[in-house]
Tab-separated table of C-alpha atoms in Angstrom:
chain	number	residue	atom	x	y	z
A	1	UNK	CA	-1.145	-17.698	-22.386
A	2	UNK	CA	-0.846	-20.395	-19.708
A	3	UNK	CA	0.974	-23.500	-20.883
A	4	UNK	CA	-0.695	-26.782	-19.930
A	5	UNK	CA	1.859	-28.832	-18.033
A	6	UNK	CA	2.052	-32.558	-18.702
A	7	UNK	CA	2.656	-34.124	-15.288
A	8	UNK	CA	5.001	-37.069	-14.608
A	9	UNK	CA	6.681	-37.011	-18.003
A	10	UNK	CA	10.318	-38.030	-18.345
A	11	UNK	CA	13.104	-35.459	-18.374
A	12	UNK	CA	14.493	-35.170	-21.908
A	13	UNK	CA	17.791	-33.475	-22.817
A	14	UNK	CA	18.635	-33.377	-26.519
A	15	UNK	CA	22.122	-34.724	-27.325
A	16	UNK	CA	23.168	-31.402	-28.875
A	17	UNK	CA	22.303	-29.446	-25.711
A	18	UNK	CA	25.156	-28.406	-23.395
A	19	UNK	CA	24.025	-28.703	-19.775
A	20	UNK	CA	26.553	-28.136	-16.987
A	21	UNK	CA	26.762	-31.135	-14.642
A	22	UNK	CA	26.197	-28.828	-11.652
A	23	UNK	CA	22.871	-27.495	-13.007
A	24	UNK	CA	19.807	-28.651	-11.079
A	25	UNK	CA	17.212	-30.096	-13.449
A	26	UNK	CA	13.736	-30.997	-12.198
A	27	UNK	CA	11.416	-33.792	-13.222
A	28	UNK	CA	9.749	-33.671	-16.612
A	29	UNK	CA	12.033	-30.929	-17.943
A	30	UNK	CA	12.561	-30.760	-21.711
A	31	UNK	CA	15.795	-29.206	-23.024
A	32	UNK	CA	15.792	-29.068	-26.794
A	33	UNK	CA	18.451	-28.867	-29.506
A	34	UNK	CA	21.415	-26.529	-29.121
A	35	UNK	CA	20.418	-25.146	-25.723
A	36	UNK	CA	23.072	-24.083	-23.187
A	37	UNK	CA	22.491	-24.290	-19.431
A	38	UNK	CA	25.070	-22.931	-16.989
A	39	UNK	CA	26.327	-24.501	-13.745
A	40	UNK	CA	24.351	-22.289	-11.335
A	41	UNK	CA	20.994	-22.723	-13.081
A	42	UNK	CA	17.962	-24.348	-11.439
A	43	UNK	CA	15.186	-25.541	-13.760
A	44	UNK	CA	12.024	-26.583	-11.950
A	45	UNK	CA	9.693	-29.425	-12.904
A	46	UNK	CA	8.110	-29.550	-16.365
A	47	UNK	CA	9.840	-26.455	-17.727
A	48	UNK	CA	10.608	-26.530	-21.456
A	49	UNK	CA	13.497	-25.015	-23.414
A	50	UNK	CA	12.406	-25.514	-27.009
A	51	UNK	CA	15.725	-24.947	-28.821
A	52	UNK	CA	18.713	-22.559	-28.993
A	53	UNK	CA	17.950	-21.161	-25.517
A	54	UNK	CA	20.811	-19.883	-23.329
A	55	UNK	CA	20.383	-19.825	-19.539
A	56	UNK	CA	23.299	-18.624	-17.423
A	57	UNK	CA	24.184	-17.130	-14.051
A	58	UNK	CA	22.413	-17.835	-10.761
A	59	UNK	CA	19.088	-18.305	-12.488
A	60	UNK	CA	15.920	-20.172	-11.526
A	61	UNK	CA	13.265	-21.115	-14.104
A	62	UNK	CA	9.838	-21.806	-12.653
A	63	UNK	CA	7.777	-24.967	-12.984
A	64	UNK	CA	5.971	-25.332	-16.290
A	65	UNK	CA	7.581	-22.254	-17.838
A	66	UNK	CA	8.432	-22.291	-21.583
A	67	UNK	CA	11.297	-20.678	-23.512
A	68	UNK	CA	11.288	-20.250	-27.275
A	69	UNK	CA	14.278	-20.213	-29.640
A	70	UNK	CA	17.077	-17.678	-29.259
A	71	UNK	CA	15.946	-16.177	-25.957
A	72	UNK	CA	18.606	-15.649	-23.276
A	73	UNK	CA	17.922	-15.727	-19.543
A	74	UNK	CA	20.236	-14.637	-16.733
A	75	UNK	CA	23.062	-13.237	-18.826
A	76	UNK	CA	25.279	-10.455	-17.455
A	77	UNK	CA	23.604	-7.038	-17.250
A	78	UNK	CA	24.376	-4.180	-19.610
A	79	UNK	CA	25.718	-2.058	-16.760
A	80	UNK	CA	29.299	-0.801	-16.819
A	81	UNK	CA	29.432	-0.971	-13.003
A	82	UNK	CA	28.825	-4.725	-13.053
A	83	UNK	CA	32.012	-6.650	-12.219
A	84	UNK	CA	30.806	-10.230	-12.345
A	85	UNK	CA	29.155	-10.384	-8.916
A	86	UNK	CA	26.950	-13.484	-8.342
A	87	UNK	CA	23.624	-11.720	-8.759
A	88	UNK	CA	20.400	-13.528	-9.585
A	89	UNK	CA	17.561	-13.913	-12.060
A	90	UNK	CA	14.292	-15.768	-11.538
A	91	UNK	CA	11.316	-16.535	-13.756
A	92	UNK	CA	8.032	-17.745	-12.294
A	93	UNK	CA	5.807	-20.723	-12.900
A	94	UNK	CA	4.002	-21.142	-16.225
A	95	UNK	CA	5.578	-18.020	-17.682
A	96	UNK	CA	6.122	-17.991	-21.458
A	97	UNK	CA	9.177	-16.282	-22.962
A	98	UNK	CA	9.083	-15.934	-26.734
A	99	UNK	CA	11.777	-15.671	-29.422
A	100	UNK	CA	14.795	-13.359	-28.979
A	101	UNK	CA	13.744	-12.092	-25.543
A	102	UNK	CA	16.604	-11.065	-23.242
A	103	UNK	CA	16.237	-11.132	-19.445
A	104	UNK	CA	19.399	-10.027	-17.614
A	105	UNK	CA	20.372	-10.789	-14.052
A	106	UNK	CA	20.546	-8.116	-11.344
A	107	UNK	CA	23.436	-5.942	-10.229
A	108	UNK	CA	25.248	-5.602	-6.917
A	109	UNK	CA	24.511	-1.868	-6.904
A	110	UNK	CA	20.791	-2.588	-7.403
A	111	UNK	CA	18.574	-5.179	-5.767
A	112	UNK	CA	20.789	-8.019	-6.983
A	113	UNK	CA	17.764	-9.734	-8.536
A	114	UNK	CA	15.777	-9.560	-11.767
A	115	UNK	CA	12.364	-11.091	-11.121
A	116	UNK	CA	9.628	-12.176	-13.535
A	117	UNK	CA	6.469	-13.483	-11.873
A	118	UNK	CA	4.048	-16.332	-12.537
A	119	UNK	CA	1.841	-16.660	-15.645
A	120	UNK	CA	3.647	-13.846	-17.471
A	121	UNK	CA	3.780	-13.641	-21.273
A	122	UNK	CA	6.800	-11.882	-22.798
A	123	UNK	CA	6.496	-11.686	-26.564
A	124	UNK	CA	9.287	-11.670	-29.142
A	125	UNK	CA	12.245	-9.291	-29.061
A	126	UNK	CA	11.413	-7.737	-25.678
A	127	UNK	CA	14.161	-6.797	-23.203
A	128	UNK	CA	13.888	-7.070	-19.408
A	129	UNK	CA	16.870	-5.225	-17.948
A	130	UNK	CA	18.826	-5.776	-14.743
A	131	UNK	CA	17.032	-5.416	-11.411
A	132	UNK	CA	13.576	-5.207	-13.008
A	133	UNK	CA	10.633	-6.657	-11.102
A	134	UNK	CA	7.632	-7.953	-13.069
A	135	UNK	CA	4.613	-9.161	-11.129
A	136	UNK	CA	2.188	-11.953	-11.965
A	137	UNK	CA	0.040	-12.187	-15.116
A	138	UNK	CA	1.869	-9.313	-16.802
A	139	UNK	CA	1.794	-9.199	-20.611
A	140	UNK	CA	4.762	-7.668	-22.439
A	141	UNK	CA	4.099	-7.337	-26.188
A	142	UNK	CA	6.693	-7.498	-28.991
A	143	UNK	CA	9.715	-5.181	-29.006
A	144	UNK	CA	9.110	-3.639	-25.578
A	145	UNK	CA	12.308	-2.393	-23.927
A	146	UNK	CA	12.823	-1.390	-20.334
A	147	UNK	CA	15.722	0.168	-18.482
A	148	UNK	CA	17.102	-1.133	-15.232
A	149	UNK	CA	15.137	-1.182	-11.965
A	150	UNK	CA	11.703	-0.928	-13.634
A	151	UNK	CA	8.794	-2.254	-11.528
A	152	UNK	CA	5.677	-3.561	-13.318
A	153	UNK	CA	2.905	-4.670	-10.975
A	154	UNK	CA	0.478	-7.580	-11.402
A	155	UNK	CA	-1.848	-7.661	-14.429
A	156	UNK	CA	-0.229	-4.726	-16.252
A	157	UNK	CA	-0.267	-4.695	-20.071
A	158	UNK	CA	2.645	-3.165	-22.004
A	159	UNK	CA	1.833	-2.852	-25.711
A	160	UNK	CA	4.218	-3.228	-28.638
A	161	UNK	CA	7.436	-1.213	-28.946
A	162	UNK	CA	6.885	0.750	-25.736
A	163	UNK	CA	10.058	2.019	-24.065
A	164	UNK	CA	10.174	2.327	-20.276
A	165	UNK	CA	12.778	4.522	-18.573
A	166	UNK	CA	14.898	3.111	-15.750
A	167	UNK	CA	13.364	3.276	-12.241
A	168	UNK	CA	9.831	3.785	-13.603
A	169	UNK	CA	6.958	2.075	-11.737
A	170	UNK	CA	3.944	0.734	-13.639
A	171	UNK	CA	0.996	0.180	-11.302
A	172	UNK	CA	-1.359	-2.771	-10.942
A	173	UNK	CA	-3.456	-3.471	-14.060
A	174	UNK	CA	-2.150	-0.370	-15.832
A	175	UNK	CA	-2.057	-0.179	-19.634
A	176	UNK	CA	0.861	1.295	-21.604
A	177	UNK	CA	-0.046	1.960	-25.236
A	178	UNK	CA	2.016	0.895	-28.214
A	179	UNK	CA	5.168	2.906	-29.052
A	180	UNK	CA	4.752	4.912	-25.843
A	181	UNK	CA	7.841	6.419	-24.254
A	182	UNK	CA	7.286	6.151	-20.499
A	183	UNK	CA	9.596	8.294	-18.396
A	184	UNK	CA	7.498	8.603	-15.215
A	185	UNK	CA	5.314	6.400	-13.012
A	186	UNK	CA	1.886	5.142	-14.142
A	187	UNK	CA	-0.770	4.876	-11.429
A	188	UNK	CA	-2.600	1.566	-10.814
A	189	UNK	CA	-5.335	1.046	-13.446
A	190	UNK	CA	-3.942	4.010	-15.406
A	191	UNK	CA	-3.889	4.075	-19.209
A	192	UNK	CA	-1.106	6.017	-20.935
A	193	UNK	CA	-0.440	6.820	-24.583
A	194	UNK	CA	2.054	8.754	-26.645
A	195	UNK	CA	5.668	9.764	-26.768
A	196	UNK	CA	6.271	11.049	-24.182
A	197	UNK	CA	3.509	9.041	-22.531
A	198	UNK	CA	0.600	10.918	-20.979
A	199	UNK	CA	-2.232	9.635	-18.791
A	200	UNK	CA	-5.467	9.507	-20.797
A	201	UNK	CA	-7.844	7.440	-18.642
A	202	UNK	CA	-8.120	4.465	-16.371
A	203	UNK	CA	-7.894	0.961	-17.821
A	204	UNK	CA	-11.665	0.489	-18.079
A	205	UNK	CA	-11.514	-2.679	-20.195
A	206	UNK	CA	-9.436	-4.546	-17.602
A	207	UNK	CA	-11.754	-3.397	-14.815
A	208	UNK	CA	-14.875	-4.597	-16.624
A	209	UNK	CA	-13.341	-7.892	-17.727
A	210	UNK	CA	-12.261	-8.641	-14.180
A	211	UNK	CA	-15.679	-8.293	-12.642
A	212	UNK	CA	-15.565	-4.780	-11.218
A	213	UNK	CA	-19.167	-3.674	-10.811
A	214	UNK	CA	-20.608	-0.602	-12.521
A	215	UNK	CA	-21.128	1.242	-9.237
A	216	UNK	CA	-17.445	0.887	-8.336
A	217	UNK	CA	-16.347	1.903	-11.837
A	218	UNK	CA	-18.572	4.974	-11.511
A	219	UNK	CA	-16.858	5.921	-8.221
A	220	UNK	CA	-13.442	5.357	-9.776
A	221	UNK	CA	-14.408	7.595	-12.698
A	222	UNK	CA	-15.482	10.360	-10.317
A	223	UNK	CA	-12.278	10.012	-8.311
A	224	UNK	CA	-10.164	10.014	-11.476
A	225	UNK	CA	-11.707	13.225	-12.804
A	226	UNK	CA	-11.415	14.831	-9.379
A	227	UNK	CA	-7.698	14.096	-9.385
A	228	UNK	CA	-7.190	14.757	-13.088
A	229	UNK	CA	-9.823	17.292	-14.237
A	230	UNK	CA	-10.156	18.174	-17.896
A	231	UNK	CA	-9.422	21.822	-17.052
A	232	UNK	CA	-5.950	22.208	-15.590
A	233	UNK	CA	-6.802	25.349	-13.629
A	234	UNK	CA	-9.009	23.477	-11.150
A	235	UNK	CA	-6.747	23.791	-8.089
A	236	UNK	CA	-3.355	22.294	-7.356
A	237	UNK	CA	-2.617	18.593	-7.598
A	238	UNK	CA	-2.049	18.460	-3.830
A	239	UNK	CA	-5.480	19.989	-3.193
A	240	UNK	CA	-7.172	17.566	-5.589
A	241	UNK	CA	-5.302	14.649	-4.043
A	242	UNK	CA	-6.622	15.520	-0.583
A	243	UNK	CA	-10.152	15.804	-1.994
A	244	UNK	CA	-9.871	12.293	-3.442
A	245	UNK	CA	-8.456	11.024	-0.168
A	246	UNK	CA	-11.368	12.575	1.732
A	247	UNK	CA	-14.219	11.614	-0.604
A	248	UNK	CA	-13.069	8.276	-2.050
A	249	UNK	CA	-10.271	7.037	0.216
A	250	UNK	CA	-12.335	4.198	1.666
A	251	UNK	CA	-12.677	2.495	-1.733
A	252	UNK	CA	-10.027	-0.285	-1.921
A	253	UNK	CA	-8.953	0.461	-5.501
A	254	UNK	CA	-8.752	4.192	-4.882
A	255	UNK	CA	-6.785	3.456	-1.718
A	256	UNK	CA	-4.387	1.412	-3.883
A	257	UNK	CA	-3.909	4.368	-6.251
A	258	UNK	CA	-3.350	6.764	-3.332
A	259	UNK	CA	-0.776	4.425	-1.772
A	260	UNK	CA	1.055	4.252	-5.108
A	261	UNK	CA	1.128	8.064	-5.357
A	262	UNK	CA	2.348	8.381	-1.768
A	263	UNK	CA	5.172	5.856	-2.200
A	264	UNK	CA	8.739	7.098	-2.846
A	265	UNK	CA	9.502	7.606	-6.540
A	266	UNK	CA	12.643	8.304	-8.545
A	267	UNK	CA	10.683	9.461	-11.600
A	268	UNK	CA	7.491	11.212	-10.446
A	269	UNK	CA	4.090	10.610	-12.043
A	270	UNK	CA	3.151	10.580	-15.715
A	271	UNK	CA	1.384	13.823	-16.570
A	272	UNK	CA	-2.208	14.078	-17.675
A	273	UNK	CA	-2.896	14.408	-21.403
A	274	UNK	CA	-4.698	17.478	-22.682
A	275	UNK	CA	-6.912	17.383	-25.763
A	276	UNK	CA	-9.560	15.024	-27.079
A	277	UNK	CA	-9.079	11.538	-25.625
A	278	UNK	CA	-12.774	10.737	-25.355
A	279	UNK	CA	-12.351	7.377	-27.123
A	280	UNK	CA	-9.640	6.334	-24.682
A	281	UNK	CA	-11.796	7.382	-21.727
A	282	UNK	CA	-14.787	5.327	-22.808
A	283	UNK	CA	-13.128	2.320	-24.408
A	284	UNK	CA	-10.014	1.964	-22.273
A	285	UNK	CA	-7.534	2.249	-25.127
């Protein structure tokens, strides 16, 4: 996913590219055939626009980031309230944006900024709407669409053709399954499937691959099933939440989940799935 940056190379702008004289172009930047770069754009060192890329608005492209043909970055948002205000868009270092991706700038009625973090991979045909905030090392698979003001925390994985409702929050290292329709918040390390998306487990594969020890995973499993028991009649959610806070609140990852639940939300939390999701629970689907 991470593009190896060749240091100290010469800046190259193809003769067919249209680059505004006011644009700020760093060292070692490559701007390929038929690209268009607007006057308020900043392109940091060693970034690469392969061909037919359009970058507009008050947009900053991070060092070593790469942009594939027919993607557009920093164009005006699809918001009828937008009246041309000088809002911003920024993409982090070493991020890769594949073919036909659209990343729109923010709105004056929102945060005014659309942000994509470092080491992100956004695959073909995905759409990042106005005022979205994507953290670091996020992976967005083909054909994912998101409404405005979506927040996706570090290390989250959004699988192909998922649709995320505006103002939804996706927690740290969460997994959204393919073709899921997500209309509410997904807790950190949560794994959701379906249309409409339902919580089926924690993201066990990510936890194991990132060095979380078995003892901690066991505690997280106990906390998860305390909060989301298989039988819905086992007390109210508020009662279960306090039990998790009391019994597992000292664990840093559980504390992260509790803080996410306690934070203000426009959409509420994704509901728990009912039925047989044993494969998802054990394999982290």
